[in-house]
Tab-separated table of C-alpha atoms in Angstrom:
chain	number	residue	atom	x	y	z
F	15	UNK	CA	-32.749	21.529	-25.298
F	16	UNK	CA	-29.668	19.472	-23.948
F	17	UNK	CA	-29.569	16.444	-22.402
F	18	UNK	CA	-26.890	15.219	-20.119
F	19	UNK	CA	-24.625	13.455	-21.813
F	20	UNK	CA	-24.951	9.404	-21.988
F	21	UNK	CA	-21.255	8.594	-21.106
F	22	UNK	CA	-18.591	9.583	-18.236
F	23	UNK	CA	-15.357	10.514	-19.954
F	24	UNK	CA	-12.950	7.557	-20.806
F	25	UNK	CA	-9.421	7.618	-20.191
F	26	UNK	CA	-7.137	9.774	-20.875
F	27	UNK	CA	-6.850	10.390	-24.755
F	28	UNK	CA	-3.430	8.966	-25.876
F	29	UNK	CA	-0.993	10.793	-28.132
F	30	UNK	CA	-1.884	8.848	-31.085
F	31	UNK	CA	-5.343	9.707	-30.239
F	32	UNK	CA	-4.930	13.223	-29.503
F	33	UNK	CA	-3.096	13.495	-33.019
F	34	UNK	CA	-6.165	11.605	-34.988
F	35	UNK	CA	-9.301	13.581	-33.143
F	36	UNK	CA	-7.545	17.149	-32.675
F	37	UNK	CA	-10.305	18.577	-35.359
F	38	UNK	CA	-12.739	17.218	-32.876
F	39	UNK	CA	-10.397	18.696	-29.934
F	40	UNK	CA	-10.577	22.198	-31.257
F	41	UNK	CA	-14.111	22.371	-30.807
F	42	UNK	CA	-15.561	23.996	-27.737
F	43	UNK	CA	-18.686	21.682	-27.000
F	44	UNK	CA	-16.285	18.915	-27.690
F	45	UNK	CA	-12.904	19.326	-26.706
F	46	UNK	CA	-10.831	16.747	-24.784
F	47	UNK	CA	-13.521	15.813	-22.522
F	48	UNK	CA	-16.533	15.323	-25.288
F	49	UNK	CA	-13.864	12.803	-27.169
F	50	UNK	CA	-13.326	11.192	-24.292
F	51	UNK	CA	-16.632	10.351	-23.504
F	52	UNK	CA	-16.706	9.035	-26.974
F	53	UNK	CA	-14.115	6.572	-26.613
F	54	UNK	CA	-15.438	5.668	-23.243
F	55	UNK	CA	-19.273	5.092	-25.472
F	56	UNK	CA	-20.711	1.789	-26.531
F	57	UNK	CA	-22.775	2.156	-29.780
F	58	UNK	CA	-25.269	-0.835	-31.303
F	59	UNK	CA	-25.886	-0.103	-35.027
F	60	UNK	CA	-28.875	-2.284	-35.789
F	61	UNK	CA	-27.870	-3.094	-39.791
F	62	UNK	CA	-24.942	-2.979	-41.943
F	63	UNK	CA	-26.598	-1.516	-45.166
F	64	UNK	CA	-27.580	1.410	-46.578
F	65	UNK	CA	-27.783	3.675	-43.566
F	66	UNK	CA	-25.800	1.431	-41.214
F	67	UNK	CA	-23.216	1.580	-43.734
F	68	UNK	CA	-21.844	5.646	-43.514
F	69	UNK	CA	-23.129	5.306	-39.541
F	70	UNK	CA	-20.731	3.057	-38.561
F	71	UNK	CA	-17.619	4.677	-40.670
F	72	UNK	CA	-18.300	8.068	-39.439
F	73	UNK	CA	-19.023	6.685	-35.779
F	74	UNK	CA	-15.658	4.958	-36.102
F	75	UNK	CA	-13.965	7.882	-37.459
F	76	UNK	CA	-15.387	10.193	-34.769
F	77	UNK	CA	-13.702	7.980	-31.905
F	78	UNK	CA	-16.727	5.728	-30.759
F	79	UNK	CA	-14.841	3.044	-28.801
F	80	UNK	CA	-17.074	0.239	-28.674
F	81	UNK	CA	-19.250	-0.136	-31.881
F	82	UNK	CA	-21.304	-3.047	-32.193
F	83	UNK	CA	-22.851	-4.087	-35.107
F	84	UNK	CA	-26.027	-6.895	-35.913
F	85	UNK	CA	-26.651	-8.160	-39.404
F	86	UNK	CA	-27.416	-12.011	-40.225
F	87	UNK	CA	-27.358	-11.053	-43.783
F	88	UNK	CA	-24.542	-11.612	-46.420
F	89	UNK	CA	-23.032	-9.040	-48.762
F	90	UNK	CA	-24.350	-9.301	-52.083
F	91	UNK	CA	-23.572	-7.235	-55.209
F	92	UNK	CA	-26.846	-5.222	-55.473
F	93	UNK	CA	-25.713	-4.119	-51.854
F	94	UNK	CA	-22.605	-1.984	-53.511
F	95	UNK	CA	-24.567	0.989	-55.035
F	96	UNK	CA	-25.110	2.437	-51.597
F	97	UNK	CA	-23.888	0.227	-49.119
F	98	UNK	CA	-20.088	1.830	-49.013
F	99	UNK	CA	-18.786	-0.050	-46.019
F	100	UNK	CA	-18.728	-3.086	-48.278
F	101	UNK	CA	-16.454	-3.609	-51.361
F	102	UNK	CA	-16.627	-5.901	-54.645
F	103	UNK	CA	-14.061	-8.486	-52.518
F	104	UNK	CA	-16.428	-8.723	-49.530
F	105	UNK	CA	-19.431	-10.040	-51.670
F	106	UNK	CA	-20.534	-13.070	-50.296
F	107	UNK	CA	-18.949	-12.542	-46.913
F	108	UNK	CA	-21.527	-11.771	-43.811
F	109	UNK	CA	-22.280	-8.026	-43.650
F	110	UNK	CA	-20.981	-7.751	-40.110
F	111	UNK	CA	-17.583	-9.455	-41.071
F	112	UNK	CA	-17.212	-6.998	-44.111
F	113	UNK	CA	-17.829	-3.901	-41.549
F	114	UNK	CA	-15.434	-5.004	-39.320
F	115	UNK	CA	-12.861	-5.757	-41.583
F	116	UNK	CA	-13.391	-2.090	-43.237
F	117	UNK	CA	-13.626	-0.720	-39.698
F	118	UNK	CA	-10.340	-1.858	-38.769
F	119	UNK	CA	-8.894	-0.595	-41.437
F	120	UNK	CA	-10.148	2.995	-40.398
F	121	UNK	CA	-9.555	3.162	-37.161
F	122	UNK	CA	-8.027	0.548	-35.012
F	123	UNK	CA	-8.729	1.870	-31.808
F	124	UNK	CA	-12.394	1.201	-32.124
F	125	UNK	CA	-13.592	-2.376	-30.949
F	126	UNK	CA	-16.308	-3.693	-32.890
F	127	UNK	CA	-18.506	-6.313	-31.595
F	128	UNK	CA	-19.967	-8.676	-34.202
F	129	UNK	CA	-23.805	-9.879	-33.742
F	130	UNK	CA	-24.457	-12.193	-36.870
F	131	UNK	CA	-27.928	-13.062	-35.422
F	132	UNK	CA	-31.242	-12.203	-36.789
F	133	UNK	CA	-32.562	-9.787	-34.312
F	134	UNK	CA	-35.209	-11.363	-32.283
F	135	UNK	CA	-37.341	-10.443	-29.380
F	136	UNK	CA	-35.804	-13.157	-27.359
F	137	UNK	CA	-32.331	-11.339	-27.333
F	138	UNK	CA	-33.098	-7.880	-28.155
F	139	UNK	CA	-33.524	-6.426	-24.546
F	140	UNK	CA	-30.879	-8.408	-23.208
F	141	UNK	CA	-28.237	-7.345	-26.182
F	142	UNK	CA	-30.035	-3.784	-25.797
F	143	UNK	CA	-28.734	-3.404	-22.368
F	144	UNK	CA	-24.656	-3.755	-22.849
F	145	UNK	CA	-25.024	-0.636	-25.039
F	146	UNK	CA	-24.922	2.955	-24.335
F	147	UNK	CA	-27.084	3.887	-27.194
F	148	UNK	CA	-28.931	1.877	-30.486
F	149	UNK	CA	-28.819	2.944	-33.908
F	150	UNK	CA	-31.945	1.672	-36.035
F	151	UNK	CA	-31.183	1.732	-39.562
F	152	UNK	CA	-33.260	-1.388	-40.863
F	153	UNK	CA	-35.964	-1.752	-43.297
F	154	UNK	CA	-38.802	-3.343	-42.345
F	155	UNK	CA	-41.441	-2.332	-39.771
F	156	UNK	CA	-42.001	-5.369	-37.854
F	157	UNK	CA	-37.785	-5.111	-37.053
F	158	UNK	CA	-38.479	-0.986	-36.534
F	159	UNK	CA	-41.577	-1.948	-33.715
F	160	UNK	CA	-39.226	-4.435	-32.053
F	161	UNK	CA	-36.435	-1.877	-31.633
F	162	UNK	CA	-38.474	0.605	-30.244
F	163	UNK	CA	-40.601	-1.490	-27.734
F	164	UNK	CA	-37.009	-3.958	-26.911
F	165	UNK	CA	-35.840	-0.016	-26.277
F	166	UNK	CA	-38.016	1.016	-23.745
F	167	UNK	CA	-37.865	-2.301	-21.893
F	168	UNK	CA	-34.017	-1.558	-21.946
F	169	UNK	CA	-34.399	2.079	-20.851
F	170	UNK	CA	-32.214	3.139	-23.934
F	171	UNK	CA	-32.425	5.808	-26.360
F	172	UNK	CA	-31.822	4.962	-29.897
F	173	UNK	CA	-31.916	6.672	-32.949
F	174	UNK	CA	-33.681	5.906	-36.150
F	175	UNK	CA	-33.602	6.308	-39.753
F	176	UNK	CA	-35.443	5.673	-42.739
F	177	UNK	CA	-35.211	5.492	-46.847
F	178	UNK	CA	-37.121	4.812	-49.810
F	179	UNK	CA	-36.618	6.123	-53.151
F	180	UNK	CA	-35.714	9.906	-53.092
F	181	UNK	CA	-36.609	10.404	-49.525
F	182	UNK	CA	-35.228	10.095	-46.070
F	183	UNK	CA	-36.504	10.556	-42.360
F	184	UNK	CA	-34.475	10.595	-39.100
F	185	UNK	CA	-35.921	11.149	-35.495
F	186	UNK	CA	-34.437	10.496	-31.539
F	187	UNK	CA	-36.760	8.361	-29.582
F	188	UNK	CA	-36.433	8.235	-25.608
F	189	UNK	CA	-39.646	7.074	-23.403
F	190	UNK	CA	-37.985	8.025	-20.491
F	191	UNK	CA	-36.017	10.644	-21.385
F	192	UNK	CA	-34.526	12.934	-18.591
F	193	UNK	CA	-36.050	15.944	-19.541
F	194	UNK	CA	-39.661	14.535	-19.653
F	195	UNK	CA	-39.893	14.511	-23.745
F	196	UNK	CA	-40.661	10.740	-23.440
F	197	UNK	CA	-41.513	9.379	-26.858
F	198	UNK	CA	-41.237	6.287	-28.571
F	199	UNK	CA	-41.977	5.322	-32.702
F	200	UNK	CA	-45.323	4.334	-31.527
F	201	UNK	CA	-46.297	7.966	-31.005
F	202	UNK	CA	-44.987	8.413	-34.749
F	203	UNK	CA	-46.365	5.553	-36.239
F	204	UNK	CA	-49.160	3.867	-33.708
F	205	UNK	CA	-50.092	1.078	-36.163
F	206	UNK	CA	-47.980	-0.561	-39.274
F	207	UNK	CA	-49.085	0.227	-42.950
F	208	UNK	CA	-50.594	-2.916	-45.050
F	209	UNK	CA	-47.934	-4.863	-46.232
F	210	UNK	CA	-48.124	-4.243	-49.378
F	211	UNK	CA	-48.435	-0.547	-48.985
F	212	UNK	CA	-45.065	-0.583	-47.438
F	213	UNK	CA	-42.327	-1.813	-50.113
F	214	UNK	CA	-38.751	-2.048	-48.921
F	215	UNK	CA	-35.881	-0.854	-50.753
F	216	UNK	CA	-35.413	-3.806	-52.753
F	217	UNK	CA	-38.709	-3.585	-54.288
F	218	UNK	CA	-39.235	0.074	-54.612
F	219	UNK	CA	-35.634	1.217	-55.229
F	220	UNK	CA	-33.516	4.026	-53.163
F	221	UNK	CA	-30.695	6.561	-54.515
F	222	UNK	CA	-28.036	5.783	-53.272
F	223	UNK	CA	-26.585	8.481	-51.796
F	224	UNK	CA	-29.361	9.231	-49.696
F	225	UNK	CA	-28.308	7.207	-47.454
F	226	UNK	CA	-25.246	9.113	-46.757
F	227	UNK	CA	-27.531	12.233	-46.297
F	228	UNK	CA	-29.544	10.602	-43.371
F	229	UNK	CA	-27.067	8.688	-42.047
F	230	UNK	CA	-24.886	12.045	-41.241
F	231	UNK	CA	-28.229	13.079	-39.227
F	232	UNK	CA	-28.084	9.733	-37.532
F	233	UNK	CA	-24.290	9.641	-37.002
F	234	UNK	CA	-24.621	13.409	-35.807
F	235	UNK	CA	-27.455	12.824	-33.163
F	236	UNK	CA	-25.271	9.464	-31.748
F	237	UNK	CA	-22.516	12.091	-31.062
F	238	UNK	CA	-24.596	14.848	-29.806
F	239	UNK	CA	-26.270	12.280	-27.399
F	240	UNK	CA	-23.661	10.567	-25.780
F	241	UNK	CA	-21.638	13.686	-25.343
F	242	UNK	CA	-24.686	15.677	-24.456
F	243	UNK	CA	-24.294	18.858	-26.614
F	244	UNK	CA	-26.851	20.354	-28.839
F	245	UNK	CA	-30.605	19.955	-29.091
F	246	UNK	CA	-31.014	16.236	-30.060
F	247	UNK	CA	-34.179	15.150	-32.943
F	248	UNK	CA	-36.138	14.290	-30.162
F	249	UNK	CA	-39.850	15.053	-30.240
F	250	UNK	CA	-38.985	16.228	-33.712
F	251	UNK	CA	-38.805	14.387	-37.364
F	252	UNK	CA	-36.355	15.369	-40.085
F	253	UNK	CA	-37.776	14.484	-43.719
F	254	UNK	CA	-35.488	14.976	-46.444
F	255	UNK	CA	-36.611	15.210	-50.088
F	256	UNK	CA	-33.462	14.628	-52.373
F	257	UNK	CA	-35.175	15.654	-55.658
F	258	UNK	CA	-36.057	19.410	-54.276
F	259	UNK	CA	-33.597	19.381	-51.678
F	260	UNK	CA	-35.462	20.156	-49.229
F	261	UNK	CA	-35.660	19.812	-45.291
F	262	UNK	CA	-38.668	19.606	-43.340
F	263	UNK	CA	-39.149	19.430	-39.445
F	264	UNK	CA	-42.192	17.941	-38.324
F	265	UNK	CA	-43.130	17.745	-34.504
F	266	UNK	CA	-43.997	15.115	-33.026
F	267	UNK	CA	-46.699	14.431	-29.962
F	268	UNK	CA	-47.019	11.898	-27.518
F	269	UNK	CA	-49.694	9.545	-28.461
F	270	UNK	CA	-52.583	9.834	-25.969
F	271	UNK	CA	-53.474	6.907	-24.013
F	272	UNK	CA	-51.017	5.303	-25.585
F	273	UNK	CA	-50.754	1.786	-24.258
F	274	UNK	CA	-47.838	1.302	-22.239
F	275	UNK	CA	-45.125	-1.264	-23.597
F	276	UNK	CA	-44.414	-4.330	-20.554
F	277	UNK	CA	-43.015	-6.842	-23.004
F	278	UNK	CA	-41.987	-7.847	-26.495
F	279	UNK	CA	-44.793	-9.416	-28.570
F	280	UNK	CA	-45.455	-11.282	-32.553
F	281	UNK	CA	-43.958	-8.228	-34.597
F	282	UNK	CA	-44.730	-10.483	-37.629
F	283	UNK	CA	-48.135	-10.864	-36.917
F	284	UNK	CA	-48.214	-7.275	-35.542
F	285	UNK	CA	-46.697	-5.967	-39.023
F	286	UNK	CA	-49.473	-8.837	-40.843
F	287	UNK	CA	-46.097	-10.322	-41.866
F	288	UNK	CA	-47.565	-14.080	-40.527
F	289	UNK	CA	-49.236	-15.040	-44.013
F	290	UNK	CA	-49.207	-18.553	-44.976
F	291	UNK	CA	-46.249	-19.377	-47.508
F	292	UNK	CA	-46.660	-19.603	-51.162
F	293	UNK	CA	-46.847	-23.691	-51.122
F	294	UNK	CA	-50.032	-23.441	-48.594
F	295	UNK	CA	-52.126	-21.265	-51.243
F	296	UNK	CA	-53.815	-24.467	-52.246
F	297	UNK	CA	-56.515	-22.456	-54.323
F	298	UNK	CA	-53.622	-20.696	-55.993
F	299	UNK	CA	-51.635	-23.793	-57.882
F	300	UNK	CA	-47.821	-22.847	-58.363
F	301	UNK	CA	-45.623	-23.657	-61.766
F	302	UNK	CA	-41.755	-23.751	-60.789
F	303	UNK	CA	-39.684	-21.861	-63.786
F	304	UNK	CA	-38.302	-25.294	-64.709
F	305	UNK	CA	-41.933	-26.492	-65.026
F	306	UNK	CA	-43.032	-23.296	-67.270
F	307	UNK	CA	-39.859	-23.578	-69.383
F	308	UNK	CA	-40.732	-27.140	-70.141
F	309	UNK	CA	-44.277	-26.002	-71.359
F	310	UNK	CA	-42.497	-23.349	-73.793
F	311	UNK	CA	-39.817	-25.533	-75.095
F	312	UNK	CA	-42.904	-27.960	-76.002
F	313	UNK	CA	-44.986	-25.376	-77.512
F	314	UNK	CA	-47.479	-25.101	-74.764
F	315	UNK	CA	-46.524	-21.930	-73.114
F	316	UNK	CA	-49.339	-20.633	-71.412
F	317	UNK	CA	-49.493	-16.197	-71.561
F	318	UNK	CA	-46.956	-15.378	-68.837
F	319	UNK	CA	-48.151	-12.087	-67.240
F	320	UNK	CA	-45.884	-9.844	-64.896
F	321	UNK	CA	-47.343	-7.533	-62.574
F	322	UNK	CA	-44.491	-5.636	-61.488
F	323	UNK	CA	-44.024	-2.045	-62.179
F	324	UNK	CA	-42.021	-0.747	-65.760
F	325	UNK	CA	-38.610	-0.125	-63.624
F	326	UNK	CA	-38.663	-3.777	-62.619
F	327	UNK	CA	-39.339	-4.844	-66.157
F	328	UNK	CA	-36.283	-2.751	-68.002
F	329	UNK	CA	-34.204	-4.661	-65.536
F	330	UNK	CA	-34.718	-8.125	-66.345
F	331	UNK	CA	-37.957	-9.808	-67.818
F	332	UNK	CA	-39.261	-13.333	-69.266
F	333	UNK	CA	-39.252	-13.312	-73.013
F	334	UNK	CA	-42.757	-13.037	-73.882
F	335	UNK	CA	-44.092	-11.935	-70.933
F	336	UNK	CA	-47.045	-9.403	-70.903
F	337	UNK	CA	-46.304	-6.524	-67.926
F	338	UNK	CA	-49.111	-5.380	-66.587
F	339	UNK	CA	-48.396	-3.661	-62.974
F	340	UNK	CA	-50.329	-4.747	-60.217
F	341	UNK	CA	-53.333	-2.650	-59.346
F	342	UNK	CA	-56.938	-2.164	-57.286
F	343	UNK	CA	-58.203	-3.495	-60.874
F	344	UNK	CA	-55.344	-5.612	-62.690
F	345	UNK	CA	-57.337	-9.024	-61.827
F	346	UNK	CA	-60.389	-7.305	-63.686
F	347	UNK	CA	-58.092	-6.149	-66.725
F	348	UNK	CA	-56.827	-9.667	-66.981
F	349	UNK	CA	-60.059	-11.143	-66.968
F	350	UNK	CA	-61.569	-8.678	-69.871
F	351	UNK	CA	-58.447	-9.159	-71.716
F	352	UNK	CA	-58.368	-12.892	-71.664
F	353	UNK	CA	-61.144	-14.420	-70.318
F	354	UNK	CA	-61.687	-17.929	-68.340
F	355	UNK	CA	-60.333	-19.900	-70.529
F	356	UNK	CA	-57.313	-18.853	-71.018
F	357	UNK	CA	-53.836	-20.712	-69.729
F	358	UNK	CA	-52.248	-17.897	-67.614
F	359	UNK	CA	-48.933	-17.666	-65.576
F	360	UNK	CA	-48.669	-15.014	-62.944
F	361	UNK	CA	-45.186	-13.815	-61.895
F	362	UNK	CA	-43.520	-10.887	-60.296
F	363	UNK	CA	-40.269	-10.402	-58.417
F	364	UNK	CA	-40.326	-13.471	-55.982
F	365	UNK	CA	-43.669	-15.025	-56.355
F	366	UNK	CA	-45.600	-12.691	-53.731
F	367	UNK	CA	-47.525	-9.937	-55.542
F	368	UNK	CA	-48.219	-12.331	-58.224
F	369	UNK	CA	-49.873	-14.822	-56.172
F	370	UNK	CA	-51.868	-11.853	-54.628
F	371	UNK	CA	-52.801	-11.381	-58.614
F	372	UNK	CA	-53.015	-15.072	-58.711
F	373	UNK	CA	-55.916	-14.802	-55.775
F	374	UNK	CA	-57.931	-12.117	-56.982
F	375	UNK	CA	-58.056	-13.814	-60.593
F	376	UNK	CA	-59.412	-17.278	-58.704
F	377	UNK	CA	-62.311	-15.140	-57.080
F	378	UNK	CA	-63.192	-14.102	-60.233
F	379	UNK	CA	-63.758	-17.195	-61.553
F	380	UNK	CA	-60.497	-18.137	-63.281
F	381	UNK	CA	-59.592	-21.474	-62.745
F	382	UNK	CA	-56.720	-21.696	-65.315
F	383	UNK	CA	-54.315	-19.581	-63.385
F	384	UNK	CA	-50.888	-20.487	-61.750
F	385	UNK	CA	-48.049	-18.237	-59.862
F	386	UNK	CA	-44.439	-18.463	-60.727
F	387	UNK	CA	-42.777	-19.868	-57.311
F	388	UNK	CA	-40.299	-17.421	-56.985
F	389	UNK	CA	-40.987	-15.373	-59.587
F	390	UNK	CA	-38.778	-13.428	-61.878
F	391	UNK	CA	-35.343	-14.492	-59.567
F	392	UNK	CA	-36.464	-17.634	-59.996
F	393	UNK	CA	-36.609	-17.974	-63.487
F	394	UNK	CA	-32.741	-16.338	-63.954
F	395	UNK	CA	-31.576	-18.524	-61.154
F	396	UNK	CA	-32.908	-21.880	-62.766
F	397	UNK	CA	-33.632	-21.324	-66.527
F	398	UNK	CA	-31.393	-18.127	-67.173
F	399	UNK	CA	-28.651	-17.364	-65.059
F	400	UNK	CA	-26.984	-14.926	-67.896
F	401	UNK	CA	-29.768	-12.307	-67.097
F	402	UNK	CA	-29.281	-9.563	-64.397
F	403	UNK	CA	-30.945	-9.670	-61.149
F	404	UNK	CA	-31.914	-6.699	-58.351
């Protein structure tokens, strides 16, 4: 079902402009005018990684004249493997400097609008509002639940993506969508999952190229939309399984009495995101890699246990550790393996499902127990540097 289109036509295309979009020309439902609302179309891409990445070359490519992008984030080397607006010479630069750069480069005739803020609800509806249409590729629900509601309070559309591992999803969310199909993320996903049930990609991993696969749906419904051909994802989720290569379409219902969204609220909290840091975990005593290396070098190493999961490990590990992945019963393994008496060091990644480790083992009695502050990336950034990192 079509929806009018977002933009009025621009001006008139240019010969240098007719010359780069004629593929887009020859097309019916496009054609001059279709390309012209595109140039006269102001895009936000919320997130200049994996999915924001592909969106904003392809949205640039396609003739979106104003693209914003918003990323306080820097470029870092793990980024490269599926992040393919960035390149080896941009590591270390801000994300949103790197995408214009490579943007320009592209296609000159797009303006890009830099937003090197961390997106907050006290600018979100505000920044929402210059902007035709928002693109939400981040990774993190509390972000995802501000979007939406910061959405609706703008009366924007946006369009949202997701990745983890071998598997994508991509949907169209409008609450007041001309048509009546008004339906937000909420109606998708009312409440958050447990933190710790909900990994990002940097803990759990993503192929790489899947984000090339959704962000072609995302890139794809941005068009559609603001031209107004087609039948946009609204109402509707695509889920896309890489390893059978398979596409599913999933409806989706309007939540009933759903509460209606009047203002921007603690997505932290919200998303249970508002825990107290690692330092105010009295009953959990931390060891800093420096301090643990000192107890080895002396010959007092306590047994260093890692409770990340076997992919983490064959990347980079402590010499000597003992993996054992975090589960419903790893503090209960621990405890029949080594009792209370026992010196024990607790690590993981960055110092967060170990101290969860670290916590469980304390109820149970342990008092010899201490987390790694900062975990593994802590130990290669002060005691090891020659080790990889992820």
């Amino acid at each position: 079902m079509t929806l009018p289109p977002l933009v009025e036509p621009g001006a008139e295309l240019s010969r240098e402009e007719v010359n780069r979009y004629s593929r887009h020309l020859l097309i019916p439902n496009m054609g001059v005018t279709g390309q012209r609302r595109l140039k006269n179309a102001r895009v936000l891409v919320i997130g200049a990684g994996g999915l924001g990445s592909p969106t904003l070359l392809y949205l640039a490519a396609a003739g979106v004249g104003t693209l914003g992008v918003i990323d306080f984030d820097r470029v870092d080397e793990s980024n490269l493997q599926r992040q393919v607006i960035h390149t080896v010479d941009s590591v270390g630069e801000l994300k949103v400097e790197s995408a214009r750069q490579a943007i320009a480069r592209l296609n000159p005739l797009v303006k890009v609008i830099t937003h090197s803020d961390r997106l907050e609800p006290g600018i979100a509806v505000e920044l929402f509002s210059r902007y035709d249409l928002i693109l939400d590729g981040t990774d993190n629900f509390a972000t995802r639940y501000l979007v939406n509601d910061a959405c609706i309070l703008a009366n924007k559309p946006y369009v949202w993506g997701s990745i983890f591992r071998f598997e994508g999803q991509a949907s169209v969310f409008w609450e007041n969508a001309p048509d009546g199909r008004g339906l937000n993320y909420r109606d998708l996903y009312p409440e958050p999952p447990p933190p710790e049930l909900a990994p990002s990609c940097a803990e759990g991993g993503v192929l790489g190229v899947l984000c090339a696969a959704i962000a072609s749906i995302m890139a794809t419904e941005a068009i559609k939309l603001l031209v107004g051909i087609g039948d946009p994802l609204l109402g509707r989720l695509m889920v896309y399984d890489a390893l059978d290569m398979n596409y599913r379409e999933l409806p989706i219902r309007r939540l009933p009495k759903r509460a209606a969204i009047t203002a921007l609220s603690d997505y932290q909290s919200f998303c249970g995101l508002n825990r107290p840091s690692l330092a105010d975990h009295s009953s959990v005593p931390l060891i800093s890699a420096l301090q643990l290396k000192s107890l080895r070098d002396g010959g007092k190493a306590p047994v260093i246990i890692d409770v990340r999961e076997q992919t983490e490990w064959d990347i980079v590990r402590i010499e000597g550790a003992l993996l054992m992945p975090r589960s419903a019963d790893v503090a209960q393994q621990i405890l029949e393996r080594f009792g209370h008496d026992t010196e024990l060091v607790i690590t993981c990644k960055s110092g967060m499902r170990s101290q969860a480790v670290s916590s469980d083992l304390r109820k149970l009695g342990l008092d010899k127990v201490r987390n790694l502050d900062g975990g593994v990336l802590a130990w290669v950034r002060d005691v090891e540097p020659a080790l990889p990192t992820y």
